[in-house]
Coordinates of C-alpha atoms in Angstrom, one line a residue:
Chain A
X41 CA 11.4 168.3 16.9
X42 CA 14.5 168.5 14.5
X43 CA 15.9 172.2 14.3
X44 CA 17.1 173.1 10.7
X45 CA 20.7 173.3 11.5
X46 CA 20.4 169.6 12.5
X47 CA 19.3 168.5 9.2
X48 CA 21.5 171.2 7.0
X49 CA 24.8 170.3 9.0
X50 CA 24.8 166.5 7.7
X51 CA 24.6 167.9 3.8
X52 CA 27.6 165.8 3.1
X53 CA 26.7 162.6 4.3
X54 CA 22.7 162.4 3.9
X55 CA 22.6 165.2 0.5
X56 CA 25.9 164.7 -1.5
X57 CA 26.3 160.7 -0.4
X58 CA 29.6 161.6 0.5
X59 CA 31.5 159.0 2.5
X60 CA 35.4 158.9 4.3
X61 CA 38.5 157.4 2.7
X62 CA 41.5 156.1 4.6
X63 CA 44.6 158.0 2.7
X64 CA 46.6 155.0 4.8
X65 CA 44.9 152.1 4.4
X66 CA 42.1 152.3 1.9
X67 CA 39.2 151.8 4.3
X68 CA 36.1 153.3 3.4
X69 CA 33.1 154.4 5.5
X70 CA 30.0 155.9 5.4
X71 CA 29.6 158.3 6.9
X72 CA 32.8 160.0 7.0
X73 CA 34.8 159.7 10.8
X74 CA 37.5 161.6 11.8
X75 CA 39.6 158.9 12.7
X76 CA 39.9 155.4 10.7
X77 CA 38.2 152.6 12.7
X78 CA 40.8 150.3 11.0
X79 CA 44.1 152.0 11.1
X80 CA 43.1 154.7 13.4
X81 CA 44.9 157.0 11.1
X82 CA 43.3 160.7 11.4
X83 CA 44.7 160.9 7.4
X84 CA 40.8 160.5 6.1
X85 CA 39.8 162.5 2.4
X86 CA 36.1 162.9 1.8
X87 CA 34.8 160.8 -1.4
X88 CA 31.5 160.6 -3.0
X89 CA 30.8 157.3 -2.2
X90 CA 29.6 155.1 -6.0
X91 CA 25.8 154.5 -6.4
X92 CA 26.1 150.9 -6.5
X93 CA 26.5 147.8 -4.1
X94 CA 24.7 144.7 -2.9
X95 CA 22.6 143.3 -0.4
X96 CA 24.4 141.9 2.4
X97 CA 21.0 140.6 4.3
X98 CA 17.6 142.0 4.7
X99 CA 14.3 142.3 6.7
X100 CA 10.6 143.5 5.5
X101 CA 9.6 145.8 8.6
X102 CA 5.7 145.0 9.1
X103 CA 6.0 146.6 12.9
X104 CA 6.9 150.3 12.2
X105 CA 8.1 153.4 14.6
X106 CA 6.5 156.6 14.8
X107 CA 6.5 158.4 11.8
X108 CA 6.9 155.1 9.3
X109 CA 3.4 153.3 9.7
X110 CA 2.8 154.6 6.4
X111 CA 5.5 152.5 4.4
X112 CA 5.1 149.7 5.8
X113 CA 5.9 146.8 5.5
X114 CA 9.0 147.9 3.7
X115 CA 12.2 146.4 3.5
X116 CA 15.6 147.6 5.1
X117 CA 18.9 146.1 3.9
X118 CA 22.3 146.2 4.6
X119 CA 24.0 147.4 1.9
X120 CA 27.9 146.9 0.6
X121 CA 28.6 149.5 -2.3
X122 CA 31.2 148.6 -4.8
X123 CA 33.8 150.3 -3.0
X124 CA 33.7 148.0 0.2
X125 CA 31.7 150.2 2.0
X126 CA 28.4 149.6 4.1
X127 CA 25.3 151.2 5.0
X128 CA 21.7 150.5 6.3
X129 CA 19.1 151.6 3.9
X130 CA 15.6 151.1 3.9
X131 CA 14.7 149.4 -0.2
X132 CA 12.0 151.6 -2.1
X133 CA 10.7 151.0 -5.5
X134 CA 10.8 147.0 -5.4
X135 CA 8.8 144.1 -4.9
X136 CA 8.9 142.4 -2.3
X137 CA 10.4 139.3 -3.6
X138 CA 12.9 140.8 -5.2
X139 CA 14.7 141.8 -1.9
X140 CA 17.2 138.9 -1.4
X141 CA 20.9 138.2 -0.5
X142 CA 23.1 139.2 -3.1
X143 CA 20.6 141.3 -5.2
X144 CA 22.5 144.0 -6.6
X145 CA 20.9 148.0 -5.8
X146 CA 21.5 151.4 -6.6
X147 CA 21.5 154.2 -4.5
X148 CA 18.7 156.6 -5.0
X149 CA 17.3 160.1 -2.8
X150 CA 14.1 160.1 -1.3
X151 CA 12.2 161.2 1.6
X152 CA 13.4 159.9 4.9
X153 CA 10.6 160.9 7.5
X154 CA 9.1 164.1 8.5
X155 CA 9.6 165.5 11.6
X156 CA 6.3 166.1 13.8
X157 CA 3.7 168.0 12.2
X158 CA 5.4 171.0 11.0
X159 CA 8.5 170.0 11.1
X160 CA 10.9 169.9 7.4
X161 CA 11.0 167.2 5.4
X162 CA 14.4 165.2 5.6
X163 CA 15.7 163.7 2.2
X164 CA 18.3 161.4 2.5
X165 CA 19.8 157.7 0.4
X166 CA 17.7 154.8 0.3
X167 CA 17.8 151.6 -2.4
X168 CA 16.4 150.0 -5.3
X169 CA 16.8 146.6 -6.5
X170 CA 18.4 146.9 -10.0
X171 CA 16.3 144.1 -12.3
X172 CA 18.0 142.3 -14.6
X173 CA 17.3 143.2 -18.5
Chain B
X147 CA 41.8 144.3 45.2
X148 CA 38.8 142.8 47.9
X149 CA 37.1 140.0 46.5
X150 CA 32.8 141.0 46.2
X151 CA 30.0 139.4 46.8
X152 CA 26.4 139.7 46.2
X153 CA 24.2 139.4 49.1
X154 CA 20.8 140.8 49.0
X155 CA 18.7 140.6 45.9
X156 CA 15.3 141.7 45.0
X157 CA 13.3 141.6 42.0
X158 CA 9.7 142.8 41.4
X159 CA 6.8 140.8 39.3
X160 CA 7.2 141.2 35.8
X161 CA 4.8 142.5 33.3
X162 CA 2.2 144.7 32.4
X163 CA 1.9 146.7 35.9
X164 CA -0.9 149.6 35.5
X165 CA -0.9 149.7 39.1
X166 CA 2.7 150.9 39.7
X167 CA 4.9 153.7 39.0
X168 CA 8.6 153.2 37.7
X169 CA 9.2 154.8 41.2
X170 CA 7.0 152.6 43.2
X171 CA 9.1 149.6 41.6
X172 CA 12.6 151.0 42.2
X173 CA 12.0 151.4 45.3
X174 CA 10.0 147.8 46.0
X175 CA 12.9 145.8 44.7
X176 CA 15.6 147.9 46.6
X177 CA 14.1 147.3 49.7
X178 CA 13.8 144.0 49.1
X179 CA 17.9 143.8 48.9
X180 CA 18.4 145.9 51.4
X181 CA 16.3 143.7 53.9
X182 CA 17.7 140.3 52.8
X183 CA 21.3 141.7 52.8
X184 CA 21.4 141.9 56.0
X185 CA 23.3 145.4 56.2
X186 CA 22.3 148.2 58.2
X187 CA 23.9 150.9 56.2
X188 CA 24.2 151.6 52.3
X189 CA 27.1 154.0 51.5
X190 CA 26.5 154.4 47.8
X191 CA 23.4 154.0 44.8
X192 CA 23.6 153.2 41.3
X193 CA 20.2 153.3 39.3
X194 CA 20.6 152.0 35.9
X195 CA 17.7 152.9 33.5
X196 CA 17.4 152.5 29.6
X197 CA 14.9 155.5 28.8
X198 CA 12.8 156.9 31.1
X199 CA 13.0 160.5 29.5
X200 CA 10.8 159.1 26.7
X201 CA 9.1 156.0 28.7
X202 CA 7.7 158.4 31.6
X203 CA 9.4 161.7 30.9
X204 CA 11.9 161.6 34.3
X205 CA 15.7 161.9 33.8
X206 CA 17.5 162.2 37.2
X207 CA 16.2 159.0 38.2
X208 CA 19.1 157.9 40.9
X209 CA 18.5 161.0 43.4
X210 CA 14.5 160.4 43.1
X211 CA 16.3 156.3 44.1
X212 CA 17.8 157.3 47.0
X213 CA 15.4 160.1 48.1
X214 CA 12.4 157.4 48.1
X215 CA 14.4 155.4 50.1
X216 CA 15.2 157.6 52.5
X217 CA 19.1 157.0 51.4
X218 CA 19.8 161.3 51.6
X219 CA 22.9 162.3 51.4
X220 CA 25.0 159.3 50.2
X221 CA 26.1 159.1 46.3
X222 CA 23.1 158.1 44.0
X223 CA 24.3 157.6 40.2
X224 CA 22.5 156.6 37.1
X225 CA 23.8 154.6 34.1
X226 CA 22.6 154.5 31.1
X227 CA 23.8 151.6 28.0
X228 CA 20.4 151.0 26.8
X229 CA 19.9 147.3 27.1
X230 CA 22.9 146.7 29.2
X231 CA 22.4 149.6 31.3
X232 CA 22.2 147.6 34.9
X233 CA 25.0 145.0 34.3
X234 CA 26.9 148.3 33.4
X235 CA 25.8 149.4 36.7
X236 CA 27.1 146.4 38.0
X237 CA 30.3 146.3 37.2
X238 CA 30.7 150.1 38.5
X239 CA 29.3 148.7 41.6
X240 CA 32.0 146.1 41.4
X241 CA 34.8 148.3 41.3
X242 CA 33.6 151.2 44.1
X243 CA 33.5 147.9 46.6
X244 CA 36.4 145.9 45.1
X245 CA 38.5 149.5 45.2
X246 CA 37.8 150.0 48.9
X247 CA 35.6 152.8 48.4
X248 CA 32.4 151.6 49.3
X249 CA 31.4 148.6 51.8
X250 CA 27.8 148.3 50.8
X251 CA 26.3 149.2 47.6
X252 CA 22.9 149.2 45.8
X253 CA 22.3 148.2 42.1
X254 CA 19.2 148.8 41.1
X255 CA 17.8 148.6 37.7
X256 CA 13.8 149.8 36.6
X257 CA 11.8 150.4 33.7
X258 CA 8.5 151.6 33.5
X259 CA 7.5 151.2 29.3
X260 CA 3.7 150.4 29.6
X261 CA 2.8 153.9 30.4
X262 CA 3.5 154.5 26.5
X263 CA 1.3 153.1 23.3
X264 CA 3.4 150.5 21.5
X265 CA 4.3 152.7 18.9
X266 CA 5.5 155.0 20.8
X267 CA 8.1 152.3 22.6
X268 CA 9.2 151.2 19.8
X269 CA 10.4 154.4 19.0
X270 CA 12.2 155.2 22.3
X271 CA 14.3 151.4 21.9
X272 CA 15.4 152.7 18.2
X273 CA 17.3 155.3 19.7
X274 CA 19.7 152.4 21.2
X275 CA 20.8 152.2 17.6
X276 CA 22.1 155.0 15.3
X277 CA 19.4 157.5 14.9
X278 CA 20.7 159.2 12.4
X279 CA 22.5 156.5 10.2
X280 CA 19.9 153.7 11.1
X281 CA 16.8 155.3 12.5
X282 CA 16.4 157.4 10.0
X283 CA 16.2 154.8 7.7
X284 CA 13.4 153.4 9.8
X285 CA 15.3 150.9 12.0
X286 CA 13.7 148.9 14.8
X287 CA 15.2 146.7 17.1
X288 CA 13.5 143.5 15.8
X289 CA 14.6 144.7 12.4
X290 CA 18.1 145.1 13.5
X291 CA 17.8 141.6 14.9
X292 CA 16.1 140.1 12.0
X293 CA 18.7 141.2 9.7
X294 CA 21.3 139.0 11.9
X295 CA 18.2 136.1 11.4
X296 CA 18.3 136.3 8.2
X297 CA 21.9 136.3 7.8
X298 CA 22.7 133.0 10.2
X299 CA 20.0 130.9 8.3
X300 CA 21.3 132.2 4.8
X301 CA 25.1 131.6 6.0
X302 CA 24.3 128.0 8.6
X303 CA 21.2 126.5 7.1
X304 CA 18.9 127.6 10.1
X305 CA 15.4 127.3 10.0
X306 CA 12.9 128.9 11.7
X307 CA 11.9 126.1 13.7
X308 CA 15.4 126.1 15.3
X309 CA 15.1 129.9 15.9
X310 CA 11.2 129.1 17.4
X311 CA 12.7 126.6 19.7
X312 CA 14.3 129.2 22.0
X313 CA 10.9 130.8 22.5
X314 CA 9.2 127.9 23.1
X315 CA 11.7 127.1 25.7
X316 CA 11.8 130.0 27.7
X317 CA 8.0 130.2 27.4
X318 CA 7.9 126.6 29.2
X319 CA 10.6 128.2 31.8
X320 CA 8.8 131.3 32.6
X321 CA 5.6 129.2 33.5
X322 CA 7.4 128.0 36.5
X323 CA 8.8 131.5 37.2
X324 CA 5.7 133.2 39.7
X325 CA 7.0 136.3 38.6
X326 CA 7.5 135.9 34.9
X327 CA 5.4 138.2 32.5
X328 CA 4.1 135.3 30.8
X329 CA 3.0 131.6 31.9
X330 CA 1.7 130.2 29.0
X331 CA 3.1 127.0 27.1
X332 CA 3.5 128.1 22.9
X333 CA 4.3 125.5 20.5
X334 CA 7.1 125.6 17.3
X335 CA 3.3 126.7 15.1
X336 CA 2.5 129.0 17.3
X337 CA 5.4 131.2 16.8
X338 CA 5.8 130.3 13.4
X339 CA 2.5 131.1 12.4
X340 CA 2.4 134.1 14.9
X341 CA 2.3 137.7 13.4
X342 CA 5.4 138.9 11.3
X343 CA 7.4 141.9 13.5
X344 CA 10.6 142.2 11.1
X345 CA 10.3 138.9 8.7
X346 CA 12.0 136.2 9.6
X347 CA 11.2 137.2 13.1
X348 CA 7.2 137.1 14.4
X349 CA 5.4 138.5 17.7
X350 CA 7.0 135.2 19.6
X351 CA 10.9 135.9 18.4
X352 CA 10.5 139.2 20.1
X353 CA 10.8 139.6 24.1
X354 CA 7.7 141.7 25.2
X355 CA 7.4 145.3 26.2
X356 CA 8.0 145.1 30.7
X357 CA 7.5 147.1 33.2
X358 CA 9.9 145.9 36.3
X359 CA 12.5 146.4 38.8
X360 CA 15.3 144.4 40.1
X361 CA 18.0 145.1 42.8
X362 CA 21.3 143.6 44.1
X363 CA 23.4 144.5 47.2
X364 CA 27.0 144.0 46.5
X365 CA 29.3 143.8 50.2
X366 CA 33.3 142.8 49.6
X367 CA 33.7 139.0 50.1
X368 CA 35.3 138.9 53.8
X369 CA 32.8 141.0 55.1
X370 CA 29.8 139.4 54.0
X371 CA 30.5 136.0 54.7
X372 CA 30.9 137.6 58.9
X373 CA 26.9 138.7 58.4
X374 CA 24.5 136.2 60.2
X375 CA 21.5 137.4 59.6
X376 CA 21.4 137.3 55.3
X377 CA 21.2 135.5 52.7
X378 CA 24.5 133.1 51.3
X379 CA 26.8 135.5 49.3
X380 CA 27.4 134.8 46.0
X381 CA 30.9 136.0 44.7
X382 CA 31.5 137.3 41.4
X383 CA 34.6 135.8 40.5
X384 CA 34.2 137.5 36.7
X385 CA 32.9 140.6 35.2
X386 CA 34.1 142.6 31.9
X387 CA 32.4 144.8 29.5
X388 CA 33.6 145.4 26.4
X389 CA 31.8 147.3 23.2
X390 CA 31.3 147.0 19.2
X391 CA 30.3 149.4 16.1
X392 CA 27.2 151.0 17.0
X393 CA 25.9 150.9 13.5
X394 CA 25.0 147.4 12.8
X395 CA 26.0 147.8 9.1
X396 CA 29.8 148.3 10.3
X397 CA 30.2 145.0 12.0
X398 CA 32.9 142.5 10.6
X399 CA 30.5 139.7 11.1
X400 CA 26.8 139.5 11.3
X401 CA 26.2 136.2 12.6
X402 CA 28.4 136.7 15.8
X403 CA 28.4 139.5 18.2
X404 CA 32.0 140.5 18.6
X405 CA 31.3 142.3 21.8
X406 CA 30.1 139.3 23.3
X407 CA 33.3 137.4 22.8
X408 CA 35.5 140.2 23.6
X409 CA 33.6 141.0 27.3
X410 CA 33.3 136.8 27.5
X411 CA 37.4 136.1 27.0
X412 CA 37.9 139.0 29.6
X413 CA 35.7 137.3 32.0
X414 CA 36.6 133.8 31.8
X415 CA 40.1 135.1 32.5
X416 CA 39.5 137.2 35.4
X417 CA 37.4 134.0 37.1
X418 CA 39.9 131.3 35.6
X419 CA 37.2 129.6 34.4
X420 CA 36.1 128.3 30.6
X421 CA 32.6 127.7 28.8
X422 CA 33.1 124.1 30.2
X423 CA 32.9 125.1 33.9
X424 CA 29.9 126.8 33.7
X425 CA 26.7 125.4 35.3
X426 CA 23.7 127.5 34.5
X427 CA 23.6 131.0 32.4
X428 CA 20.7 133.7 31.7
X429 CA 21.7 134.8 28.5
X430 CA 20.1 138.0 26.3
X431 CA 17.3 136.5 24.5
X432 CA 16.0 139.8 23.5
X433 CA 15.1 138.6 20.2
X434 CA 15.3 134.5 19.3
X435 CA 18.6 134.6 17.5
X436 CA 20.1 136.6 19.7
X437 CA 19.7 133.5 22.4
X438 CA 21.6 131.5 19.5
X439 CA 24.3 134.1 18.8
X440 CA 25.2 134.4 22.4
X441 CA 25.3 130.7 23.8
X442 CA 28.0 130.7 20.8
X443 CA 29.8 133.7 21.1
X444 CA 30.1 132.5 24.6
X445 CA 31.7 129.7 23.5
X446 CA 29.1 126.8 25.0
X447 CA 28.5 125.5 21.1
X448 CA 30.3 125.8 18.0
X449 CA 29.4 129.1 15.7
X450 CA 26.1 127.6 13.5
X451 CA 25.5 124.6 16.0
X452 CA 23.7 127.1 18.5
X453 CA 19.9 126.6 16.8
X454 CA 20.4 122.8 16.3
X455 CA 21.6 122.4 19.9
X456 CA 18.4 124.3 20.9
X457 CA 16.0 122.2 19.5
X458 CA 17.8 119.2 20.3
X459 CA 16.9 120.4 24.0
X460 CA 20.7 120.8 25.3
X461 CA 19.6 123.6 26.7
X462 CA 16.7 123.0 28.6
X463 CA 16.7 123.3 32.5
X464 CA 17.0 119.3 32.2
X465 CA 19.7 119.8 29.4
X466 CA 23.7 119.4 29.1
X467 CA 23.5 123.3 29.8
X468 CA 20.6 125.3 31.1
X469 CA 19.8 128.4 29.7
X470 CA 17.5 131.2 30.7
X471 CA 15.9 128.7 33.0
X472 CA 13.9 131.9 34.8
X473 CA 11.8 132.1 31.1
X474 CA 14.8 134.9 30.0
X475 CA 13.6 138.1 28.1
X476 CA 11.2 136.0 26.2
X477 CA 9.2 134.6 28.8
X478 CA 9.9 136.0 31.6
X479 CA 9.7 139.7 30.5
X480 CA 12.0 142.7 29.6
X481 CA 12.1 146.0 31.1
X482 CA 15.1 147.2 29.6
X483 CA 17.1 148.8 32.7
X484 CA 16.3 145.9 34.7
X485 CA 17.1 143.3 32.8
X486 CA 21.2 142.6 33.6
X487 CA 20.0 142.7 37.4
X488 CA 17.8 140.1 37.6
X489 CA 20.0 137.4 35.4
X490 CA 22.1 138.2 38.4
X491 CA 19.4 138.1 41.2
X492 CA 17.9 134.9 39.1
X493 CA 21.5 133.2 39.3
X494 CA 22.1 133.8 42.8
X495 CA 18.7 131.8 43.6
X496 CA 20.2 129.1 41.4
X497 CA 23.3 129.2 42.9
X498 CA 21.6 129.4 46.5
X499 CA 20.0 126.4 45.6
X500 CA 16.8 128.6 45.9
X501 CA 15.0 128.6 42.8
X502 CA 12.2 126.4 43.5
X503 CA 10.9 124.9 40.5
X504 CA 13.5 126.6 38.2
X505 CA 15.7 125.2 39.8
X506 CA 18.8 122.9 38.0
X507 CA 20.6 120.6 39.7
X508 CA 23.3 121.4 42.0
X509 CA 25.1 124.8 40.2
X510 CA 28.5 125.8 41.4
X511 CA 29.1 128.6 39.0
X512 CA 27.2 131.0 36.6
X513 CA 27.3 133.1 33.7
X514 CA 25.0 136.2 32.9
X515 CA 25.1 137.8 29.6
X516 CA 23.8 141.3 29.2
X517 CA 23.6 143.5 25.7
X518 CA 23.2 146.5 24.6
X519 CA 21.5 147.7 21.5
X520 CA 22.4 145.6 18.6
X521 CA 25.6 144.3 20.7
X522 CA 27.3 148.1 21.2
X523 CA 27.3 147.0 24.5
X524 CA 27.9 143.4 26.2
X525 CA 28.7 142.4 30.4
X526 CA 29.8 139.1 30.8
X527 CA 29.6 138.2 34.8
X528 CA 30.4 135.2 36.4
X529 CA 28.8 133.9 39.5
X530 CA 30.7 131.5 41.8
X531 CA 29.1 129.5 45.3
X532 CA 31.8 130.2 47.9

């Protein structure tokens, strides 16, 4: 069971979608690390990260954890955003189809998963393919 | 520095084992080493184990080891690198008798993960992976591994045929393997048209839930070669461990596990041997591409050539090289903590000349490749006949 302070203590990262910039080298991650896994420079800003990227590859879950059974079969992508940074996120509001290598997405806040019965709700990023007009 | 040996191995059947506690199987395999190792004292313990605070709800494991064994008193330590955790062990084990601390030493790795529903299990194996960053997001470990799938057939021109061809491989090896989780022959359709895990990866890409235990006695070199009464010793003439990104999503490349090359290039070093000297391997099929990844990563085929080469049968137990003749995670079962052990235990029989109907022909040296995770965690060991 997930205390609150676990869930209110990663505001930056899973609320605000804020990421780590290397003031040395320009490498961005997600979330934000205290020391650059590039560089290793401990010279790191926080950023909000942009809302947009691409699918770097994907997978449609059919075989869920505890907890998801009730999404799936969903998709989960690896995602590069527009500033060179990357991130797992599972791809909501999409057919299935429409989840391939390339595809450009936007970030977008949802539910992430409920802990146990009574426990809170966590909200968090996740994706959607961006159709083309 | 001593030079080490393996001596006494034991591993336990494979598979679904209602009968047995994760105890009851720690202890059956260690006593097997013990006996065939010929020593009459054991001056240290290391248990390695994935998860058994979820699997069975026991931490503490290695004291409960040597208690059960009626080993009081001497050091009993337990490792934990999710997949990887008994190679890990390993190579601790490695160093306490290389350094001159220890001149007998247990390795023994267990997992009990039956005594869970499936759902469950998959849940305790996500948290190998980044809970928070990938978990959250409702990772598994065949997702993780179909993402690299997808990837290598998008990037190489794959299919899943090629991928299909490991399994059906190791399937045909574990039906020689008595103690192999499964013994039946499956065809390229089968796993194909087999039930989608984590598309493109179905029920037969994925290495089955195990419960098992597997144990090796390491001795230094000199000594073990003076015992009369055990089994040939087998020298490790390589072992290195080396790590990667937890977060999958961080990796330079997704097609190639860097960890594996890193922890490969140490080990081929330290043995002064290359890709080309080795004989036989039990590599870490945990998932069908991850078979394909590692026999190039390992540098046996070029990057992409891996699946071809698979299905062209180079690496049956007939092939140019061998690998996973024992069946590997696929066929011959997975239980986590045990898994690095008994590719080393399996290789020794090989290398022994003792594998019976596994066997290949005439092995002088040996590779075992163990990962962790998504590839956090890889040991790269290398077996030589003395």
């Amino acid at each position: 069971m997930l205390t609150i302070p676990r869930a209110w203590r990663e505001k930056p990262q899973r609320y605000l979608f804020k990421g780590g910039k290397c003031k040395d080298c320009g490498f961005v991650t997600y979330p934000a690390r205290k020391v650059c896994p590039k560089c290793h420079s401990e010279n790191i800003e926080t950023v909000d990260l942009p809302r947009e990227g691409k699918i770097i590859t994907y997978t449609i879950v059919y075989s869920a954890p505890e907890g998801f059974g009730d999404f799936s079969p969903y998709p989960l992508a690896i995602v590069e955003l527009t500033n060179g940074a990357r991130l797992m996120l599972q791809i909501v509001d999409t057919d299935l189809d429409k989840v391939q290598i390339g595809e450009k997405v936007n970030v977008v806040f949802r539910r992430l998963l409920v802990e146990g019965n009574a426990g809170i709700i966590i909200y968090g990023p996740k994706a959607t393919v961006v159709e083309d007009k | 520095m001593r030079e080490v040996a393996v001596v006494g191995t034991g591993v336990t059947q494979f598979g679904y084992l209602w009968e047995k506690s994760w105890r009851d199987l720690a202890v059956e395999s260690s006593l097997e080493a013990i006996k065939n190792s010929g020593v009459d004292k054991i001056d240290s313990i290391y248990v390695a184990n994935f998860t058994g605070g979820t699997f069975v709800e026991q931490e503490h494991m290695a004291a409960i080891v040597a208690d059960y064994l009626g080993l009081l008193h001497i050091p009993a330590t337990r490792v934990e690198d999710a997949c990887a955790s008994s190679a890990v062990a390993l190579r601790h084990a490695y160093m306490e008798v290389a350094g001159g601390f220890s001149d007998a030493v247990l390795v023994t790795g267990v997992e009990k993960m039956t005594d869970v529903v499936t759902s469950q299990g998959v849940y305790s194996l996500a948290m190998a992976a980044d809970r928070e960053f990938e978990g959250y997001q409702g990772v598994t470990f065949p997702a993780l591994f179909a993402l690299v799938a997808r990837k290598y057939m998008n990037d190489f021109g794959a299919t899943r045929e090629q991928l299909a061809s490991v399994a059906v491989k190791n399937h045909k090896n574990a039906s020689k393997n008595p103690k192999a989780q499964f013994h039946n022959i499956i065809t390229i359709e089968d796993v194909i048209n087999a039930s989608m895990i984590a598309d493109p990866l179905g029920l037969f890409d994925c290495s089955p839930m195990t419960d098992g235990a597997a144990s090796v006695v390491l001795m230094p070199l000199e000594k073990a070669k003076k015992l009369t009464n055990a089994a040939k010793p087998i020298k490790i003439s390589g072992i290195a461990q080396a790590t990667d990104t937890i977060a999958l999503a961080q990796r330079e490349s997704f097609t190639s596990f860097r960890a594996t090359i890193e922890a490969g290039k140490k080990a081929y070093e330290m043995a002064g041997k290359g890709p080309e000297d080795i004989d036989v391997t039990e590599v870490h099929d945990c998932f069908t591409i991850a078979e394909i990844c590692a026999i190039e990563d390992l540098g046996f085929f070029e990057k992409g050539k891996g699946a071809q080469a698979t299905a062209d049968g180079l690496t049956a137990i007939d092939g140019k090289l061998p690998v996973n003749p024992s069946g590997g995670l696929k066929g011959k079962g997975h239980p986590v903590g045990a898994t690095g052990i008994a590719q080393i235990a399996n290789l020794a029989d090989q290398l022994r000349g003792e594998a019976g109907e596994l066997q290949v022909k005439d092995p002088k040296v040996a590779l075992a490749h163990n990962l962790g995770g998504s590839g956090a965690t890889v040991v790269v060991t290398i077996l030589e006949v003395v």
